[in-house]
CSV table of C-alpha atoms and ligand atoms in Angstrom, one decimal:
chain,number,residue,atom,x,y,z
F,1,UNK,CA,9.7,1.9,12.5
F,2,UNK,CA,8.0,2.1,15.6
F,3,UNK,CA,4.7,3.1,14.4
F,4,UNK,CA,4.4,0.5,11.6
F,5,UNK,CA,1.5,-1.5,12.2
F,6,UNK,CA,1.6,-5.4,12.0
F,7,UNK,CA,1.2,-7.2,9.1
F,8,UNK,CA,-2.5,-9.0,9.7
F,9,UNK,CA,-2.2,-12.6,11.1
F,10,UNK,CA,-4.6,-14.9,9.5
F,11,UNK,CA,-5.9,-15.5,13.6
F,12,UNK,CA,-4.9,-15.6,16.8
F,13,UNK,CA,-2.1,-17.5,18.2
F,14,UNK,CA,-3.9,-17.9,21.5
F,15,UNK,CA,-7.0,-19.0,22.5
F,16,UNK,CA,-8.0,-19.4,26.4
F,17,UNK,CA,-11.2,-19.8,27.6
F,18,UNK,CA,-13.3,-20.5,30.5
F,19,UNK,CA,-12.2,-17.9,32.7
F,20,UNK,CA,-14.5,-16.1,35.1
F,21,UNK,CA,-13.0,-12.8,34.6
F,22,UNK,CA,-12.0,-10.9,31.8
F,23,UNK,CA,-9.6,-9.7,33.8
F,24,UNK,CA,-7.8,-13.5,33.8
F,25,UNK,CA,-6.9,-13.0,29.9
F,26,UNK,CA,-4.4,-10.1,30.6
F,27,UNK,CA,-1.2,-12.1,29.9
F,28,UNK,CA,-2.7,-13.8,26.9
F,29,UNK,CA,-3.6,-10.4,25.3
F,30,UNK,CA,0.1,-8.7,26.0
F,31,UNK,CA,1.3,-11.6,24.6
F,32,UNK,CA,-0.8,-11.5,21.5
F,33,UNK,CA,-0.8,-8.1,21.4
F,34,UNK,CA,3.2,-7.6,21.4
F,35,UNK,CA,2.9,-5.0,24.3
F,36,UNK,CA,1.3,-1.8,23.0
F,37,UNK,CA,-2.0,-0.3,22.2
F,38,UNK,CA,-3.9,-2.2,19.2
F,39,UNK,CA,-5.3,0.8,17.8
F,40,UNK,CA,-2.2,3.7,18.7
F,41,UNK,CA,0.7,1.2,19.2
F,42,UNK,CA,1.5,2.7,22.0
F,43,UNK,CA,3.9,0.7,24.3
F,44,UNK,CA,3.9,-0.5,27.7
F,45,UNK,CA,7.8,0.4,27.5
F,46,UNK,CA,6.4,4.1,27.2
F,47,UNK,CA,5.6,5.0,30.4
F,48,UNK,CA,3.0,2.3,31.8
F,49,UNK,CA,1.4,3.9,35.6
F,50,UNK,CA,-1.0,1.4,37.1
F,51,UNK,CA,-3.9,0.5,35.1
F,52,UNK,CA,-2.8,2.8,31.9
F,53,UNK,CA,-3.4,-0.7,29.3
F,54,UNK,CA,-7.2,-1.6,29.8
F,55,UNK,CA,-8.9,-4.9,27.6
F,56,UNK,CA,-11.1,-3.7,25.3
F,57,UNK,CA,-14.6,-5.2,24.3
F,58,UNK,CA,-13.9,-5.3,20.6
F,59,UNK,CA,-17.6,-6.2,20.5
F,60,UNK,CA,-19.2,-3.7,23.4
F,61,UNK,CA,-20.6,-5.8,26.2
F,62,UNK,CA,-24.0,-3.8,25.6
F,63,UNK,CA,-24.6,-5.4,22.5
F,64,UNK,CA,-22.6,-8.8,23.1
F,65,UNK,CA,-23.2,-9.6,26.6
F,66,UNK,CA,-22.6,-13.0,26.0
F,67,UNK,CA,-19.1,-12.1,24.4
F,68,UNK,CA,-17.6,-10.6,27.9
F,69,UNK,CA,-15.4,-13.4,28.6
F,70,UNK,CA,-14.6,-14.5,24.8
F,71,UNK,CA,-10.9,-13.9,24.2
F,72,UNK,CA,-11.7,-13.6,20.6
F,73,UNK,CA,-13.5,-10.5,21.4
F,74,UNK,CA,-10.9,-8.8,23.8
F,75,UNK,CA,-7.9,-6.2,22.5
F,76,UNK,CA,-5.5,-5.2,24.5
F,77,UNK,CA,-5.6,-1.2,24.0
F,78,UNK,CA,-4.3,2.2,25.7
F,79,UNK,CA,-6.6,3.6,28.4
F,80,UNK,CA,-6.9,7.0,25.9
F,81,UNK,CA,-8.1,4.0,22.7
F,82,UNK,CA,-11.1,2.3,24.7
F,83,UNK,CA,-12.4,5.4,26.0
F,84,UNK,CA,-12.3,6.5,22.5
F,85,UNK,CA,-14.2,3.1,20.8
F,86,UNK,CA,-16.9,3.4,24.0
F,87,UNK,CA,-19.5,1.3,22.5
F,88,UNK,CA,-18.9,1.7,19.0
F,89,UNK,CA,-19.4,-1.2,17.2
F,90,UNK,CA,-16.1,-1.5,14.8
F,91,UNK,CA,-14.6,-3.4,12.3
F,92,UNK,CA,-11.7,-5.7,13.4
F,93,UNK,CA,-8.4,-3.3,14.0
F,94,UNK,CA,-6.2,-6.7,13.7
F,95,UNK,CA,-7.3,-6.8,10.3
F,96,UNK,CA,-7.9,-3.6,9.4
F,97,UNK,CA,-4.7,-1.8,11.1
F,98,UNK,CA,-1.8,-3.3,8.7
F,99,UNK,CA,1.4,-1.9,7.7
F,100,UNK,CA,-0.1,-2.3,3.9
F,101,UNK,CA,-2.8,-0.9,4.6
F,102,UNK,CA,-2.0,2.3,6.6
F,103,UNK,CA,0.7,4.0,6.7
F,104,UNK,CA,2.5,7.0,9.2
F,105,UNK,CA,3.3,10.4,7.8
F,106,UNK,CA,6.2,12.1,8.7
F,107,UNK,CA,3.6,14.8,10.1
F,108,UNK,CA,2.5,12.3,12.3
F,109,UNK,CA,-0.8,11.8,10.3
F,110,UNK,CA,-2.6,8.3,9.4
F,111,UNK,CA,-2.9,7.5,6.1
F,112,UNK,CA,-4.9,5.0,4.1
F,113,UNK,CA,-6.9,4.7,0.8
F,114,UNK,CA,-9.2,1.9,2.3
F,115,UNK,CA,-12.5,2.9,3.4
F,116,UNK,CA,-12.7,0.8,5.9
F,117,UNK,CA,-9.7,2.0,7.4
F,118,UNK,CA,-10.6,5.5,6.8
F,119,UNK,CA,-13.6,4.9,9.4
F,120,UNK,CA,-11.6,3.3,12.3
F,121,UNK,CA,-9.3,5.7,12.2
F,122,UNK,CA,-12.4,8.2,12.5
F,123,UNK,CA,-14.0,6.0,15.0
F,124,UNK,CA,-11.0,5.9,17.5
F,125,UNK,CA,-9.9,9.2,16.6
F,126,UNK,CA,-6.8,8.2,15.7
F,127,UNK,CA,-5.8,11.3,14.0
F,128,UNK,CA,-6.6,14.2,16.8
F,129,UNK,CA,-4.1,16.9,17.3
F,130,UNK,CA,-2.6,15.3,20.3
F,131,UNK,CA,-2.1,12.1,19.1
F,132,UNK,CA,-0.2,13.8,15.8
F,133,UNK,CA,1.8,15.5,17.9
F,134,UNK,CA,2.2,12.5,19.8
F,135,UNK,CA,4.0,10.9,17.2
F,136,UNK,CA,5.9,13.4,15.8
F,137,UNK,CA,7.3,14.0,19.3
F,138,UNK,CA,7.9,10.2,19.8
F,139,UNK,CA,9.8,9.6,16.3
F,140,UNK,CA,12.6,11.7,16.6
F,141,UNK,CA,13.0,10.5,20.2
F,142,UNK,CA,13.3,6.8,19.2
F,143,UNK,CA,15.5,7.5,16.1
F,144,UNK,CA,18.2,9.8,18.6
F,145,UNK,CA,18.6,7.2,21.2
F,146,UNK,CA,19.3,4.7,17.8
F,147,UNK,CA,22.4,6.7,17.4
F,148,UNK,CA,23.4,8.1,20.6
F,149,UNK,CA,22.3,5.8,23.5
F,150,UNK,CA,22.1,2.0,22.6
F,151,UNK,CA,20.8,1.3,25.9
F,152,UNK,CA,18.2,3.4,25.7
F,153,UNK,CA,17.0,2.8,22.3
F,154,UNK,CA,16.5,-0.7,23.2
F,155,UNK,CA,14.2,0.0,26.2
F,156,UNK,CA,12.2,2.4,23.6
F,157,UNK,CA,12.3,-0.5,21.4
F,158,UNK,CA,12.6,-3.7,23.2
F,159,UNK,CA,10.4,-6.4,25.7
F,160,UNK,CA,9.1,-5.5,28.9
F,161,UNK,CA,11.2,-7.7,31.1
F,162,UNK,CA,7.9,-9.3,33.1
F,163,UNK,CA,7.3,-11.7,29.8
F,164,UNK,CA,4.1,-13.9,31.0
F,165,UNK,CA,4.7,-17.6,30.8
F,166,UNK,CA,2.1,-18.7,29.2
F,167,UNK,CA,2.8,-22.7,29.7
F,168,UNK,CA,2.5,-22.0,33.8
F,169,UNK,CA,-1.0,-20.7,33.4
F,170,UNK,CA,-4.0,-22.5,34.0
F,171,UNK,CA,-6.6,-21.7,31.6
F,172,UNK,CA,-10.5,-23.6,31.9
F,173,UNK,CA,-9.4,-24.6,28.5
F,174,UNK,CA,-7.1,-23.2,25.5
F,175,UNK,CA,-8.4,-24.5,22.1
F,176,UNK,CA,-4.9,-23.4,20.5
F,177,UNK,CA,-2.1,-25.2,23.5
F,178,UNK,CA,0.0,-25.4,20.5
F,179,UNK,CA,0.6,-21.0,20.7
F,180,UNK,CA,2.2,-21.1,23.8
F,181,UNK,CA,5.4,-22.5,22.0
F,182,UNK,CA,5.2,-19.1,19.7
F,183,UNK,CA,4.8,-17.2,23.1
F,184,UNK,CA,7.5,-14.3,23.4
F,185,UNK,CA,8.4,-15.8,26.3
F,186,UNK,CA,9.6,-19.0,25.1
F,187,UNK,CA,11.2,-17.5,22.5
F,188,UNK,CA,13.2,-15.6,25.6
F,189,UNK,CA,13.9,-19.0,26.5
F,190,UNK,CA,15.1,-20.4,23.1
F,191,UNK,CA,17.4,-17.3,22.8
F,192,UNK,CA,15.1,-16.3,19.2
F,193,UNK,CA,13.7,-12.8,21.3
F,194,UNK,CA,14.4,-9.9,19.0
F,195,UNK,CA,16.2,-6.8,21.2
F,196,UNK,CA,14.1,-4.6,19.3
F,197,UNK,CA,10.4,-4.4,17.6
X,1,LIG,ZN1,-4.0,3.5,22.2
């Protein structure tokens, strides 16, 4: 279901540092972030013109200065998604955006009985009239080409073919090496990458 959110991981499988610009963690947050929008899952495979996926502050850089070049406080979201957060401060969408906790409608809507995720949802404006009819457009799509045109379906569905490889970056320092071997590039290379997600 392509606009299931992800079950919450407990962290982060990556953790660079050390880099003098935030623009340096890009392949770490595609990886991380499996290649779509944090907040709209919106997918690189969708149509990506220069510059369309942007790293987002979670924390703003007005009120964390000191977090611009933390990993741990960048997302990797959709051009329309950050300019939506601004300089909100929000709760954590890894956590709060899971497939338990909201759900899609089949009108396109977000749905959830937490509070919490009640007010992201608000916050980012995840439930405008475009973006409903966003989805609603996008669904049918992805479920024809699933049984009419294979090849298709699996662009809709599948990898970007540019998988970073994490192990021939650089970073300062990476206080979790050991994630690189989860990377969806080495799992390209150990055969194990799903066609579809
Ligand atoms: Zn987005």
């Amino acid at each position: 279901m392509i606009f299931e959110y992800p079950e919450p991981p407990l962290e982060r499988t990556h953790g660079p540092a050390g880099y003098l610009t935030h623009e340096s963690f890009r392949p770490w947050l595609r990886d991380e972030f499996t290649f779509r929008c944090v907040y709209c899952l919106k997918r690189e495979m969708w149509g990506q013109v220069t510059g369309e996926f942007e790293l987002d502050h979670f924390e703003p850089k007005s009120l964390a200065p000191e977090r611009t070049l933390d990993y741990f406080n960048l997302v990797y979201a959709c051009r329309r998604c950050n300019s939506a957060k601004l300089d909100q401060p929000i709760d954590d969408p890894l956590t709060i955006l899971s497939s338990n906790v909201v759900v899609v409608l089949p009108d396109g809507l977000l749905s959830s009985d937490s509070l919490d995720a009640k007010r992201l949802i608000e916050q980012i404006d995840l439930n405008s009239p475009a973006l409903r009819r966003w989805r609603v457009m996008w669904m049918p799509i992805v479920d024809l080409a699933n049984k009419r045109d294979v090849v298709l379906y699996q662009q809709l569905t599948g990898f970007p073919e540019d998988l970073p490889d994490l192990g021939r970056l650089r970073p300062p320092s990476n206080s979790r090496p050991e994630g690189i071997e989860f990377s969806w590039h080495a799992k390209q290379q150990r055969g194990q990458l799903p066609r579809s997600y």
